Coordinates of C-alpha atoms in Angstrom, one line a residue:
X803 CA -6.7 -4.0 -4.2
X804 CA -4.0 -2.7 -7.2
X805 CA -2.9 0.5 -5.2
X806 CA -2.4 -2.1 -1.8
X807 CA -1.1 -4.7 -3.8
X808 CA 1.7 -2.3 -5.4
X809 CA 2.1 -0.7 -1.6
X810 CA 2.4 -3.7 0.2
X811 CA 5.0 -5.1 -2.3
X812 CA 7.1 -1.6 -2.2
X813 CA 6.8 -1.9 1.7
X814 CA 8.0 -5.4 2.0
X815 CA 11.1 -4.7 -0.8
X816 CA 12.1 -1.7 1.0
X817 CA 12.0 -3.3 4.6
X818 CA 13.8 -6.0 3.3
X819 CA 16.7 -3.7 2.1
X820 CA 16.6 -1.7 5.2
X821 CA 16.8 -5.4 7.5
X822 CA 20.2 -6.0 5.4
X823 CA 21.6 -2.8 6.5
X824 CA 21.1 -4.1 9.9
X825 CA 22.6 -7.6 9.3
X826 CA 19.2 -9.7 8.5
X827 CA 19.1 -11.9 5.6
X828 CA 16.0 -12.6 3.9
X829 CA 14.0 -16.0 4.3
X830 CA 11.6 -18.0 2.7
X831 CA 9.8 -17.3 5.3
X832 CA 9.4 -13.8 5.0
X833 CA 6.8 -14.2 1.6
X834 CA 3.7 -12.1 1.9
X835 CA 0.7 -11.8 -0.3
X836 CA -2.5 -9.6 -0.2
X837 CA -6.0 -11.9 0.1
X838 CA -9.4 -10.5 -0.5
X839 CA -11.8 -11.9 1.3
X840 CA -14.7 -11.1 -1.4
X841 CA -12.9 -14.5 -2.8
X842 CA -14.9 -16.6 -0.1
X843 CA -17.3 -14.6 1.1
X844 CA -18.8 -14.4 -2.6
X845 CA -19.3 -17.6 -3.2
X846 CA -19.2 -19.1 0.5
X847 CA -23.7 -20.2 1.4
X848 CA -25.0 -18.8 4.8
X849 CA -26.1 -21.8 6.0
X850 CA -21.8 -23.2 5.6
X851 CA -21.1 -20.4 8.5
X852 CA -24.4 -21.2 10.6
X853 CA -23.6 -24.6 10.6
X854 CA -20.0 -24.8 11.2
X855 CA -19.5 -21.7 13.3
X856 CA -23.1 -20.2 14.3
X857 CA -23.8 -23.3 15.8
X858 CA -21.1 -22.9 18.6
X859 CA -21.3 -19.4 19.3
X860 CA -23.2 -18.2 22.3
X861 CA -24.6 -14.8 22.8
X862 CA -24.0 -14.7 26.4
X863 CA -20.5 -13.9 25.7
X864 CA -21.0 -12.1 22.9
X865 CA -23.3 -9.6 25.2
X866 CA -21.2 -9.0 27.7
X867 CA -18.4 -7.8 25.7
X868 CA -17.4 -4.5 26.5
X869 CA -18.2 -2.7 23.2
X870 CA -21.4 -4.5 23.2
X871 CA -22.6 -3.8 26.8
X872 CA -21.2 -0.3 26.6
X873 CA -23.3 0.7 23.5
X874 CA -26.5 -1.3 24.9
X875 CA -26.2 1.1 28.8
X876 CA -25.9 3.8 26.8
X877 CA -29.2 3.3 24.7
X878 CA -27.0 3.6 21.3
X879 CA -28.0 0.2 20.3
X880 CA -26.1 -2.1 17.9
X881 CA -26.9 -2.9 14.4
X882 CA -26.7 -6.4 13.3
X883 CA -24.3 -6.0 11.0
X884 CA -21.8 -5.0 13.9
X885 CA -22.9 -7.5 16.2
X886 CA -21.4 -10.3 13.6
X887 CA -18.5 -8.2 12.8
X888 CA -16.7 -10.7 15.0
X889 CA -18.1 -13.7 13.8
X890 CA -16.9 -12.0 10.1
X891 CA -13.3 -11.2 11.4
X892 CA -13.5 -15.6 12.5
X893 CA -14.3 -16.8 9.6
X894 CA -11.9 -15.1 7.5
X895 CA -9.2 -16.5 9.8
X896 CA -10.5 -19.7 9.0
X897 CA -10.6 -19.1 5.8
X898 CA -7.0 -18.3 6.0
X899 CA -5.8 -20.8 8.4
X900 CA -6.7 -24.0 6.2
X901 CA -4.1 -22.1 4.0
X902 CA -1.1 -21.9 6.8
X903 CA -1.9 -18.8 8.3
X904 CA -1.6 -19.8 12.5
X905 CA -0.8 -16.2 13.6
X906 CA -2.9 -13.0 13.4
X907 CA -1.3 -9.6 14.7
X908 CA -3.6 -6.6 15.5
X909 CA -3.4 -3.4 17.4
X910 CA -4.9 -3.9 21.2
X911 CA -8.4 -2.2 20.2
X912 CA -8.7 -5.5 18.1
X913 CA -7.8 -8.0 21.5
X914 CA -11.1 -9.2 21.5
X915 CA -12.1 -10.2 17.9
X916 CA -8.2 -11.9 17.7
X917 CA -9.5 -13.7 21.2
X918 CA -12.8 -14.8 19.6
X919 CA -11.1 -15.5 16.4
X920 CA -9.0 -18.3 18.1
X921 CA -11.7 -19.6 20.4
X922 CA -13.4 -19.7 16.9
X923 CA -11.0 -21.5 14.7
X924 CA -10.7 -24.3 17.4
X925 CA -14.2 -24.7 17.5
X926 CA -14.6 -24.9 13.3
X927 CA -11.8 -27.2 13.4
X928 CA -12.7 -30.0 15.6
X929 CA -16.4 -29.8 14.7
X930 CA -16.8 -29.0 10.6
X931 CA -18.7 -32.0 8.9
X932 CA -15.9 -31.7 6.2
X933 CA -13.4 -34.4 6.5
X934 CA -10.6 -32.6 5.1
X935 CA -10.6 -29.8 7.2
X936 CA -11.5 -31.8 10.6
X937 CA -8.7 -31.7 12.9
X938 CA -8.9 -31.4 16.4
X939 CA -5.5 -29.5 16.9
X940 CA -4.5 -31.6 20.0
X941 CA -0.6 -30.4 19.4
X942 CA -0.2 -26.9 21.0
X943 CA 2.0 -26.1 17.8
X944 CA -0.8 -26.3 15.6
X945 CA -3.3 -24.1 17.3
X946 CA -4.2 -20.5 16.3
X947 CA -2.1 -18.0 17.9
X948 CA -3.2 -14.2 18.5
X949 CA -0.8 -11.3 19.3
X950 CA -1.9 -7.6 19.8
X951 CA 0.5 -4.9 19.5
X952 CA 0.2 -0.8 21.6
X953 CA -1.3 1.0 19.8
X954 CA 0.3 4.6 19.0
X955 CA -0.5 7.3 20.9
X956 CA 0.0 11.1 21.5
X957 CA 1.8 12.5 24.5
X958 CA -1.3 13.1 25.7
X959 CA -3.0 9.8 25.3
X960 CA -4.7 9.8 22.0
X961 CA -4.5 7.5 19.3
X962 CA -3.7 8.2 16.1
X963 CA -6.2 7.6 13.2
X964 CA -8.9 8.6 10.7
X965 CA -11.4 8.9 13.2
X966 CA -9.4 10.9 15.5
X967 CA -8.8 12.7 12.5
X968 CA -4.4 12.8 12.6
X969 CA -3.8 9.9 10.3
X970 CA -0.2 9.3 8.9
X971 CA -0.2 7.6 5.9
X972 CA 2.6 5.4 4.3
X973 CA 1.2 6.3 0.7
X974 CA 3.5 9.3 -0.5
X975 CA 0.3 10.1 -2.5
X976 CA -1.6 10.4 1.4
X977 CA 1.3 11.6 3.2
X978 CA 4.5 13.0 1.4
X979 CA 7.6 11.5 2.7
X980 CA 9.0 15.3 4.1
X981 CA 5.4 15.4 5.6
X982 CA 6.2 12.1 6.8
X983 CA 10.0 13.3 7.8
X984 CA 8.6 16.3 9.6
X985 CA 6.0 14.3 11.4
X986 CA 8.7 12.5 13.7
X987 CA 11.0 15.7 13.7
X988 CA 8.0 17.4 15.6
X989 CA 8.0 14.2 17.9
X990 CA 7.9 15.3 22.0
X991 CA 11.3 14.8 23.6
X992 CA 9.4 12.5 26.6
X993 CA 9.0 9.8 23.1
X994 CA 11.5 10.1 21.0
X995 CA 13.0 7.8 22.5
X996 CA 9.7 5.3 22.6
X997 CA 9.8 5.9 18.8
X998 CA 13.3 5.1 17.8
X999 CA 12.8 1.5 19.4
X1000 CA 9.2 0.7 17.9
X1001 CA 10.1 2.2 14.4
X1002 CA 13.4 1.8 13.6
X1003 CA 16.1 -1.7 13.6
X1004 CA 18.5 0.7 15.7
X1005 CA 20.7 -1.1 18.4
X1006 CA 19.6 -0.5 21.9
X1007 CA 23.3 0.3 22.1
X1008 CA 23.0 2.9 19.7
X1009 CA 19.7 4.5 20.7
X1010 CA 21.5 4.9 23.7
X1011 CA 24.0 6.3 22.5
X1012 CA 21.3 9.4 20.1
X1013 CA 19.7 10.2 23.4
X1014 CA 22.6 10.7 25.2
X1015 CA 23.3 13.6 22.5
X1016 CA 20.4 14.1 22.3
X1017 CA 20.1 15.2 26.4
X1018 CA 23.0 17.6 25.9
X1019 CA 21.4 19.7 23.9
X1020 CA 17.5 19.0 23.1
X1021 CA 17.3 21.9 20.9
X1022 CA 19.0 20.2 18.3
X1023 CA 17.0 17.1 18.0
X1024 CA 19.2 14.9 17.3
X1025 CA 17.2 11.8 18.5
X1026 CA 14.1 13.4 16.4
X1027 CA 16.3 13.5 13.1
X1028 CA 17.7 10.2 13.9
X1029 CA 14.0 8.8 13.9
X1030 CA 12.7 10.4 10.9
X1031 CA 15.9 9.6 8.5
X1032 CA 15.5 5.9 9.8
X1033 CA 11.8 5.7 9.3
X1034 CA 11.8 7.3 5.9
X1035 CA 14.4 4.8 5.0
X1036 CA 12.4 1.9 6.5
X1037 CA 9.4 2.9 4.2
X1038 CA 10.9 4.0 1.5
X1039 CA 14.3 3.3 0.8
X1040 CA 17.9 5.5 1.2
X1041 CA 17.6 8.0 -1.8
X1042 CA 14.3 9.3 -0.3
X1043 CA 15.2 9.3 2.8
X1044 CA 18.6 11.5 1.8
X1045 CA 17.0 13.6 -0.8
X1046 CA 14.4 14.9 2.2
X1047 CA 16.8 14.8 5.0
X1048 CA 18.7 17.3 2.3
X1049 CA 15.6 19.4 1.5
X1050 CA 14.8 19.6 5.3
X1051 CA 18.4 20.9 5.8
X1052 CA 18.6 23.6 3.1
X1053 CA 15.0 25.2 4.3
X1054 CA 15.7 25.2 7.5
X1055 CA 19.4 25.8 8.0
X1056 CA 20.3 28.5 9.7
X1057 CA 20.7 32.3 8.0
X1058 CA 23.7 32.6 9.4
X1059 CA 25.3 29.7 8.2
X1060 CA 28.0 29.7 5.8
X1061 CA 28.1 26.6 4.7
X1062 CA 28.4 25.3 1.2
X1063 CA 24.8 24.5 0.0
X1064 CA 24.4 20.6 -0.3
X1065 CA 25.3 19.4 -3.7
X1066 CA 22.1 18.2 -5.6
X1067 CA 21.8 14.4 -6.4
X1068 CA 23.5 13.2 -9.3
X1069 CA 20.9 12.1 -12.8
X1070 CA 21.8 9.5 -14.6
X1071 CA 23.5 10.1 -18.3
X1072 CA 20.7 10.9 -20.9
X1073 CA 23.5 9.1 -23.4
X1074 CA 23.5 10.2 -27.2
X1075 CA 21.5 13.1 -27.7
X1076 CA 21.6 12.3 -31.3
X1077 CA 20.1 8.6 -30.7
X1078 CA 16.6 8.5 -32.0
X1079 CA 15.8 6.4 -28.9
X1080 CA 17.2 9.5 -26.8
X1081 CA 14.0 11.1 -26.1
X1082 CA 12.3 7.8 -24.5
X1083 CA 12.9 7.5 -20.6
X1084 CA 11.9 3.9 -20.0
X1085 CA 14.6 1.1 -20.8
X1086 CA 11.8 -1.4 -22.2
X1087 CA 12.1 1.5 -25.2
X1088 CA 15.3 -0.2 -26.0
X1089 CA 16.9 3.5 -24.6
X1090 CA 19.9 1.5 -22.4
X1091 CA 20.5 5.1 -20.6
X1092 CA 17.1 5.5 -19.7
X1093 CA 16.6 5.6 -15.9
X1094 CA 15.7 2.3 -13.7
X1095 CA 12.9 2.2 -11.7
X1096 CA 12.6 0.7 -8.4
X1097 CA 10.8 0.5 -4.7
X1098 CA 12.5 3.6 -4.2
X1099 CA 12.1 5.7 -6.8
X1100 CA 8.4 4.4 -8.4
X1101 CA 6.2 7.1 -9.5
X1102 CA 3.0 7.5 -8.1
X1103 CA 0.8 4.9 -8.8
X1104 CA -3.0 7.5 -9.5
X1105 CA -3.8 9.1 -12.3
X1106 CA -6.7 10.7 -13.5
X1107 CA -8.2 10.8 -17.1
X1108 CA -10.9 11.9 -18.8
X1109 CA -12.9 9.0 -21.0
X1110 CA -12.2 10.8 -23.7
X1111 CA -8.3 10.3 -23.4
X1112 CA -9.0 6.4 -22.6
X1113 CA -12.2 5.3 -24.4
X1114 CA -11.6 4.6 -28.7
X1115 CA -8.0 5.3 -28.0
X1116 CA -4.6 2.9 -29.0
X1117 CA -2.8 1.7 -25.9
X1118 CA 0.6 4.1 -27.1
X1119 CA -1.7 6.8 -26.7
X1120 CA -3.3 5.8 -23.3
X1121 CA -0.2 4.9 -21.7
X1122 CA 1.3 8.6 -23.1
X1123 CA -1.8 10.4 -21.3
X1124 CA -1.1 8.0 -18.6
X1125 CA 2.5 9.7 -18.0
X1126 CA 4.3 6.1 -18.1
X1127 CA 5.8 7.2 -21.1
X1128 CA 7.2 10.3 -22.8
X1129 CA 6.0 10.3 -26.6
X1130 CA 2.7 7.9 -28.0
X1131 CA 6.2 6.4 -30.1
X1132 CA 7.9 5.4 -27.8
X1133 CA 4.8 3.5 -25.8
X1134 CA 4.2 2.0 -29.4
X1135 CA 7.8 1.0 -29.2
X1136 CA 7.7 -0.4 -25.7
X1137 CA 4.3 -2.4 -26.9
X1138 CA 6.3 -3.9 -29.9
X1139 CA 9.0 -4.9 -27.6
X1140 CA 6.2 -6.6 -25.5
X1141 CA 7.0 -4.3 -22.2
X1142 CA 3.6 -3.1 -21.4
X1143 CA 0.9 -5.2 -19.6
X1144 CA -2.3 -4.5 -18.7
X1145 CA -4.7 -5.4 -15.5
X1146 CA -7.0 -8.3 -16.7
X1147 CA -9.6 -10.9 -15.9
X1148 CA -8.7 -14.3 -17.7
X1149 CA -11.8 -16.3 -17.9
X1150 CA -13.5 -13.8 -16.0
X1151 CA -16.7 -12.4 -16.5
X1152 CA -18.2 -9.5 -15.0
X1153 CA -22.0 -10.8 -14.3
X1154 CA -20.3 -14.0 -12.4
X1155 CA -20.5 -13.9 -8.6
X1156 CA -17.6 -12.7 -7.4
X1157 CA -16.5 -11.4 -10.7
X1158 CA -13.1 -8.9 -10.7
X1159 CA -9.7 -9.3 -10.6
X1160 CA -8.3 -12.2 -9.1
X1161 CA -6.1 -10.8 -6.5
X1162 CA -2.6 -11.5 -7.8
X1163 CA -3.0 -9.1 -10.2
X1164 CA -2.6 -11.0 -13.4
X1165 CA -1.3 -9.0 -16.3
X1166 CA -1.6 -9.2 -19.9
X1167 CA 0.5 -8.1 -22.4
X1168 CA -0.3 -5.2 -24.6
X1169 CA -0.4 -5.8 -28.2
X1170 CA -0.9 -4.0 -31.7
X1171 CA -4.9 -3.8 -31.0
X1172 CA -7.5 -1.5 -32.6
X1173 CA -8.5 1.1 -30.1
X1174 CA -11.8 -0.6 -29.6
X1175 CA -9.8 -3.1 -27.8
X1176 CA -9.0 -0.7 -24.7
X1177 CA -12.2 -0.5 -23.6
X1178 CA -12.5 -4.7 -22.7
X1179 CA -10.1 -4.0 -20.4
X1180 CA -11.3 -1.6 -18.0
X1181 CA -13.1 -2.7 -14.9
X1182 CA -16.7 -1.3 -13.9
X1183 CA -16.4 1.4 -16.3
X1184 CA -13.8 3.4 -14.5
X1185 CA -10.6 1.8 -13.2
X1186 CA -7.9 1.0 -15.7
X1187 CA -4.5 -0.6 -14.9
X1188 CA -1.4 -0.2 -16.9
X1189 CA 2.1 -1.7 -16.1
X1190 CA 5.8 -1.3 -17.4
X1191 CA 8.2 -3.5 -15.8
X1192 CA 8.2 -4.4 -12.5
X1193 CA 7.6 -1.0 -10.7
X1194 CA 5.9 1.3 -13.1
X1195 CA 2.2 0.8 -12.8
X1196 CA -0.6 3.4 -13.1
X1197 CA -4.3 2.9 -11.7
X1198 CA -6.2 5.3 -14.1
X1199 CA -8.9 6.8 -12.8
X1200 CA -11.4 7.6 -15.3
X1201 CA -13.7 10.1 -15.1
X1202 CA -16.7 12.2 -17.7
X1203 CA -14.7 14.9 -19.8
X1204 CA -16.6 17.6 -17.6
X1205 CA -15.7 16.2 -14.0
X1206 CA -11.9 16.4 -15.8
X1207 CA -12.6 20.1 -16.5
X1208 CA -14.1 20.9 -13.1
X1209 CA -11.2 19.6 -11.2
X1210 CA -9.2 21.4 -12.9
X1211 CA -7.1 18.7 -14.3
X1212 CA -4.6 18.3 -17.6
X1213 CA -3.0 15.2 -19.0
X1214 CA -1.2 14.8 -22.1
X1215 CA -3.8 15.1 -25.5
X1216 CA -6.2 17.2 -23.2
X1217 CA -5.2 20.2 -25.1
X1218 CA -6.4 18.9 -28.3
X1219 CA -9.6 17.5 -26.9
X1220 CA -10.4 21.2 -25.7
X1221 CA -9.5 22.7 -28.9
X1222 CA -6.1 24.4 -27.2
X1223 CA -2.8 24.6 -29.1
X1224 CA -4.5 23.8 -32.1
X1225 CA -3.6 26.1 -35.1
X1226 CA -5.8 28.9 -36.0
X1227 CA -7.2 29.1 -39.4
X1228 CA -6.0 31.7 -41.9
X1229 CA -8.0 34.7 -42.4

C-alpha cells in the first residue's frame, strides 16, 4: 500500500504538470486517494453482505455469465471463491459509493462485474435496513455509473499483461523509463498513431500534423519518438523524459554523424566546499545547496537491508544504510531539525482485527531514541518505512543477514558487519 501510495501520488503530480503544459488547470475536483479495502472487509460480519446484498442476487444470472458458463462446458469448474468475486468487486463499490464515489472505470474484460456492480449498488440502496444509507436513487444523477475503457492490444490482437507475460510497468523500479522510452519507439507504424491519441494530451491537429512526417519517411519514426517523449513526460515529468530522449540519441545516433555530442544536464552548485554542512545532500540538513527532490527526480522508493543493519540500530544509522542520507551525521542532523518521519500505527495494535497501517500513511517524526526504539516501528517483522520531506521515502525491506549475503547485496555498515575494511591487527 506505501510503494502504491507513493506511485499513485507521483502519477497524479506529474499528470497534473504535464495537463498545464497543455492548457488545463487543476480542480478541486481532481483529488485522489488510495482505499484499502481490508478497512471494511476486516471488520464488516457475513451475515451484513447476505442480508443486504446476498439476498437480491440470483444465481440464474450469475450462471449464465460468460466466464461462468464457459468454464462450467469445459468441465474446468469454478471455485467458490471466484464465483463471489463479483459479489466482492459490489460491495466494495458500495462501500465506496456511501463515500461519493458514483463512477467506476475499468478495462472492457471487467464489463461485467462494473454491470453487476451497478445493478448491485441500486439494489443495496433502496433495500439496506439501515436508515442512513437507504435511498432509493429515484434522480438519474445520483445513480451508479460504469464506464469501461479498450483494452491495449498488440498488432496482432493480444493484450498486454502479466499473464500474457509482456507487462509494462509505470514503476521505474519494474520498467526503466528508456525501457519504457524504447517500448513505444518499437511501436508498429499501423498504431502509432492509435497511441499518440490514447496516451498523450496532443491536439488532433497536431497528431496530424507528426504522422504526416511521419508518412514521408517511416524510417525515421518520427511519430514513434513523438509518443515515447510525450508518454515519458506524462509519467514522469520533463527532465526524465529529456535526459532519456538524450541517452536514446547519443547510443543510437548515427556513426557517421558529426555532430556535437549533446551537452550533459547541468547539477546543481555543491556551494562551499569548506562548509561543514557541504558533505550533506538533503536540504532538511540545513545544506541550502543541497539538491531538491521532487515527482521527477525521487529516488527509488525499495531498499533492501539485512536485520542486522535495522534491528538495535539509531535511526541516523538506519536512514544512512537506508541511502536517504549521505553520513549517520548528517541523518542525526536532519532528526534534530525534525525532518525525518517514520511509517507508524497510532493507536494501533498488531493483534486487532484489521490491524496495519491506516492507509493515509500517517507519519511520525523521528526523534533522539535509543536504538531499541527502531524495532516498535517495523511492521510484521520485515517492512520498515522511512520519509524525508515530501518525496524522499524508502520502504526497507528487511531480510536475515544470510538472505542479504546470498543475494549478493551491500548497503552502507555491511562492511563492518562482515568484518571487511576493518583494520588488521599488528603482528
Amino acid at each position: 500500500m506505501a510503494s502504491m501510495h507513493m506511485q499513485l501520488k507521483k502519477l497524479g503530480a506529474s499528470i497534473e504538470r504535464y495537463g498545464e503544459k497543455h492548457g488545463y488547470k487543476r480542480q478541486m475536483i481532481w483529488r485522489r486517494t488510495l482505499t484499502n479495502n481490508n478497512v471494511w472487509w476486516n471488520k464488516t460480519p457475513l451475515l451484513e453482505v447476505l442480508r443486504d446484498l446476498g439476498a437480491y442476487i440470483r444465481i440464474g444470472p450469475m450462471l449464465g455469465r460468460d466466464t461462468v458458463k464457459n468454464r462450467m462446458e469445459r468441465g474446468d469448474g469454478m471455485s467458490f471463491a471466484e464465483f463471489t468475486y463479483p459479489l466482492m468487486q459490489a460491495w466494495d463499490w458500495w462501500m465506496l459509493f456511501k463515500n461519493g464515489c458514483q463512477v467506476q472505470v475499468g478495462g472492457s474484460d471487467q464489463y461485467g462485474n462494473i454491470l453487476f456492480g451497478v445493478g448491485a449498488v441500486k439494489t443495496i440502496s433502496k433495500n439496506t435496513v439501515l436508515q442512513e444509507d437507504n435511498n432509493p436513487l429515484s434522480d438519474d444523477l445520483d445513480k451508479p455509473i460504469g464506464f469501461t475503457t479498450p483494452l491495449l492490444t498488440t498488432s496482432s490482437g493480444e493484450k498486454f499483461g502479466k499473464s500474457a507475460g509482456n507487462a509494462i510497468w509505470l514503476d521505474k523500479d519494474m520498467t526503466s523509463t528508456f525501457e519504457l522510452y524504447q517500448f513505444f519507439v518499437r511501436t508498429p507504424d499501423d498504431a502509432v498513431e492509435r497511441y499518440l491519441k490514447m496516451f498523450t494530451f496532443l491536439p488532433i491537429p497536431e497528431i496530424s500534423k507528426i504522422m504526416e512526417e511521419q508518412n514521408q519517411d517511416p524510417s525515421r519514426r518520427v511519430a514513434q519518438h513523438a509518443l515515447a517523449y510525450e508518454f515519458v513526460e506524462l509519467i514522469h515529468g520533463k527532465d526524465e523524459a529529456d535526459a532519456v530522449s538524450m541517452q536514446h540519441r547519443q547510443l543510437f545516433r548515427p556513426r557517421t554523424s558529426t555532430a556535437e555530442p549533446t551537452p550533459p544536464p547541468r547539477t546543481a552548485s555543491p556551494g562551499n566546499p569548506k562548509s561543514s554542512l557541504s558533505g550533506f545532500v538533503n536540504p532538511q540538513s540545513g545544506n541550502p545547496h543541497a539538491p531538491q527532490t521532487n515527482f521527477a527526480n525521487m529516488p527509488s522508493a525499495r531498499v533492501t537491508l539485512p536485520k542486522s543493519l535495522v534491528y538495535d540500530k539509531t535511526f541516523s544509522k538506519v536512514l544512512w544504510s537506508a541511502g536517504l542520507v549521505a553520513s549517520k551525521s548528517e541523518g542525526q542532523r536532519i532528526i534534530n531539525n525534525n525532518g525525518a518521519y517514520v511509517g507508524s500505527r497510532p493507536g494501533v495494535k498488531k493483534n486487532e482485527p484489521g490491524g496495519g497501517m491506516p492507509d493515509d500513511l500517517t507519519f511520525t517524526p523521528i526523534k533522539t531514541w535509543n536504538a531499541s526504539k527502531t524495532q516498535e516501528f517495523i511492521i510484521d517483522g520485515d517492512l520498515l518505512i522511512l520519509k524525508l520531506g515530501k518525496w524522499k521515502m524508502k520502504l526497507v525491506s528487511i531480510v536475515s543477514d544470510e538472505k542479504f549475503k546470498e543475494l549478493g547485496l551491500t548497503a552502507p555498515g555491511w562492511d563492518e558487519v562482515v568484518g571487511k575494511g576493518k583494520e588488521e591487527p599488528s603482528p
